[in-house]
XYZ file of C-alpha atoms in Angstrom:
211
model
C 6.065 105.317 -96.378
C 7.390 108.864 -95.931
C 4.413 111.210 -96.223
C 4.535 113.929 -98.869
C 7.861 112.923 -100.445
C 8.179 111.605 -103.999
C 10.583 108.742 -103.240
C 11.038 107.693 -106.853
C 11.928 111.264 -107.780
C 14.531 111.208 -105.014
C 16.076 107.954 -106.269
C 16.125 109.344 -109.824
C 18.519 112.053 -108.704
C 21.138 109.300 -108.408
C 19.864 106.979 -111.150
C 18.192 109.138 -113.828
C 17.675 106.451 -116.482
C 18.248 103.087 -114.785
C 15.442 100.592 -114.232
C 14.424 100.785 -110.571
C 13.197 97.983 -108.346
C 10.473 98.397 -105.748
C 11.166 100.691 -102.811
C 10.999 98.723 -99.549
C 10.852 100.345 -96.119
C 13.670 99.139 -93.846
C 13.535 98.631 -90.087
C 15.341 101.054 -87.833
C 15.746 104.679 -88.682
C 14.249 106.297 -85.570
C 15.150 109.738 -86.923
C 15.487 109.080 -90.636
C 13.278 107.009 -92.937
C 15.207 104.279 -94.773
C 14.266 102.498 -98.009
C 15.975 99.801 -100.023
C 15.891 99.999 -103.803
C 17.602 97.639 -106.258
C 19.208 99.181 -109.314
C 20.978 97.097 -111.912
C 21.148 94.073 -109.635
C 22.676 95.978 -106.725
C 20.997 97.188 -103.558
C 21.036 100.762 -102.313
C 19.541 102.590 -99.331
C 17.700 105.880 -99.657
C 17.743 107.889 -96.442
C 15.108 110.608 -96.014
C 15.871 112.965 -93.136
C 13.315 114.134 -90.592
C 11.679 117.506 -91.365
C 14.051 119.323 -88.978
C 17.140 118.031 -90.783
C 18.868 120.861 -92.653
C 21.255 120.861 -95.591
C 23.992 122.290 -93.345
C 23.634 119.402 -90.878
C 23.878 116.763 -93.611
C 26.748 118.539 -95.369
C 28.778 118.469 -92.132
C 27.977 114.790 -91.553
C 28.856 113.775 -95.104
C 32.110 115.706 -95.034
C 33.166 113.897 -91.875
C 31.981 110.448 -93.009
C 33.775 110.840 -96.348
C 37.026 111.521 -94.477
C 36.615 108.557 -92.129
C 35.359 105.945 -94.640
C 38.804 105.285 -96.203
C 40.175 104.535 -92.719
C 37.336 102.356 -91.368
C 35.837 99.838 -93.840
C 32.588 99.578 -91.836
C 31.861 103.262 -92.467
C 30.056 103.820 -95.761
C 30.604 107.072 -97.616
C 27.475 108.616 -99.162
C 26.913 107.942 -102.837
C 27.273 110.948 -105.129
C 24.750 111.983 -107.762
C 25.886 112.368 -111.385
C 26.389 116.072 -110.544
C 28.646 115.197 -107.602
C 26.263 115.996 -104.726
C 26.043 113.699 -101.677
C 22.482 114.777 -100.825
C 19.476 116.349 -102.514
C 16.328 118.132 -101.397
C 13.023 116.589 -102.438
C 9.671 118.002 -101.341
C 11.315 119.880 -98.493
C 13.224 116.867 -97.098
C 16.941 116.078 -97.347
C 17.687 112.710 -98.983
C 20.918 110.784 -99.438
C 21.958 107.413 -100.834
C 24.362 104.649 -99.797
C 25.177 101.113 -100.848
C 23.012 98.474 -99.144
C 24.913 96.072 -96.876
C 23.463 92.734 -95.805
C 23.560 92.119 -92.072
C 21.588 91.717 -88.882
C 21.036 93.930 -85.896
C 23.633 93.766 -83.178
C 22.755 91.695 -80.117
C 23.931 93.251 -76.860
C 23.644 89.852 -75.153
C 25.994 88.215 -77.679
C 29.608 88.370 -76.457
C 31.028 88.223 -79.989
C 28.794 91.106 -81.078
C 29.836 93.161 -78.056
C 33.524 92.540 -78.730
C 33.167 93.424 -82.413
C 31.186 96.565 -81.558
C 33.788 97.709 -79.035
C 36.661 97.113 -81.453
C 34.845 98.947 -84.231
C 34.058 101.888 -81.958
C 37.718 102.080 -80.947
C 38.876 102.107 -84.575
C 36.185 104.643 -85.441
C 37.255 107.092 -82.756
C 40.921 106.600 -83.649
C 40.020 107.579 -87.206
C 37.922 110.544 -86.036
C 40.897 111.769 -84.042
C 43.171 111.318 -87.061
C 41.030 113.341 -89.463
C 40.748 116.203 -86.980
C 37.793 118.205 -85.759
C 35.809 119.886 -88.506
C 33.633 122.921 -87.803
C 30.805 122.146 -85.394
C 27.597 120.615 -86.678
C 24.501 122.801 -86.668
C 22.403 122.019 -83.596
C 25.181 119.989 -81.939
C 27.495 122.288 -79.945
C 30.774 121.194 -78.421
C 30.294 119.716 -74.955
C 32.063 122.691 -73.374
C 29.488 124.999 -74.995
C 26.389 122.868 -74.441
C 23.384 123.911 -72.381
C 23.198 120.616 -70.490
C 19.755 120.988 -68.861
C 18.081 122.159 -72.081
C 19.390 120.878 -75.397
C 18.548 118.850 -78.505
C 18.544 115.421 -76.843
C 16.565 116.273 -73.710
C 14.900 119.000 -71.657
C 15.180 118.827 -67.885
C 12.409 121.399 -67.443
C 9.988 119.074 -69.267
C 11.312 115.790 -67.875
C 9.192 113.404 -65.801
C 11.056 113.961 -62.549
C 9.059 111.337 -60.695
C 10.236 108.736 -63.208
C 13.842 109.903 -62.788
C 13.498 109.791 -58.993
C 12.519 106.127 -59.210
C 16.064 105.325 -60.333
C 18.373 107.960 -58.821
C 18.564 110.386 -55.899
C 16.874 113.424 -57.447
C 18.713 115.958 -55.285
C 22.129 114.541 -56.151
C 21.153 114.325 -59.815
C 20.102 117.996 -59.916
C 23.290 119.112 -58.157
C 25.354 117.107 -60.634
C 23.470 118.685 -63.520
C 24.186 122.142 -62.098
C 27.889 121.385 -61.648
C 28.408 119.574 -64.954
C 28.810 122.624 -67.268
C 31.612 124.111 -65.179
C 33.320 120.713 -64.852
C 33.255 120.174 -68.622
C 34.525 123.693 -69.327
C 37.400 123.120 -66.881
C 38.491 120.119 -68.934
C 38.270 121.988 -72.232
C 41.723 122.328 -73.706
C 43.294 119.595 -71.588
C 41.605 116.718 -73.432
C 41.421 115.928 -77.169
C 38.698 117.799 -79.015
C 37.125 115.696 -81.738
C 33.877 114.451 -83.188
C 32.454 111.317 -81.568
C 29.705 108.828 -82.383
C 26.945 110.010 -80.075
C 24.337 107.315 -80.770
C 26.238 104.024 -80.715
C 23.928 101.169 -79.678
C 22.655 97.802 -80.886
C 19.773 99.180 -82.927
C 22.164 101.412 -84.867
C 24.568 98.613 -85.809
C 24.600 95.931 -88.473
C 26.590 92.753 -87.930
C 27.973 90.898 -90.944
C 30.061 87.844 -90.109
C 32.487 88.905 -87.388
C 32.213 92.640 -88.185
């Protein structure tokens, strides 16, 4: 369970008087903690962000997801509280709620799953292009403005270079890393500028039927 967070108090921000079922920890959620709770015979998912997650980050995400959800049925818009908020702060953590969807994890070795994932990703990015680029998300700069060696996802100065060298030519890799920022900036303006799904993989997907 998430340490130091009153989960029931968080759920009550969406369902102040309803009878609540037991909160059950869900698999997945490498960054966020996920819990299922049944309310009135329907399942919901409470998402509790990591301590570094800020209100500004979640507000940006929810704004974008709410624009895309009407265009892509697989994208679930966040549930609003009775006051109209899409997220709340409880014990210093940002929490949000969505409808629970039955499904299984995607299987990268299953051809049907791969095809469905590719088609969904294509429709998702078409929708992201259609809604337009919203202001940048806190902590996630545009690629043309990113510090590639040192950023949120990785740090080259702290990387295990011996482990990297076991798979690639380290000299060529370092030269490519040095040249990458200028190459990306040169493309800025000549290619579409839009939000993308930056963490699309089997563990982040649910498969239901053929979707």
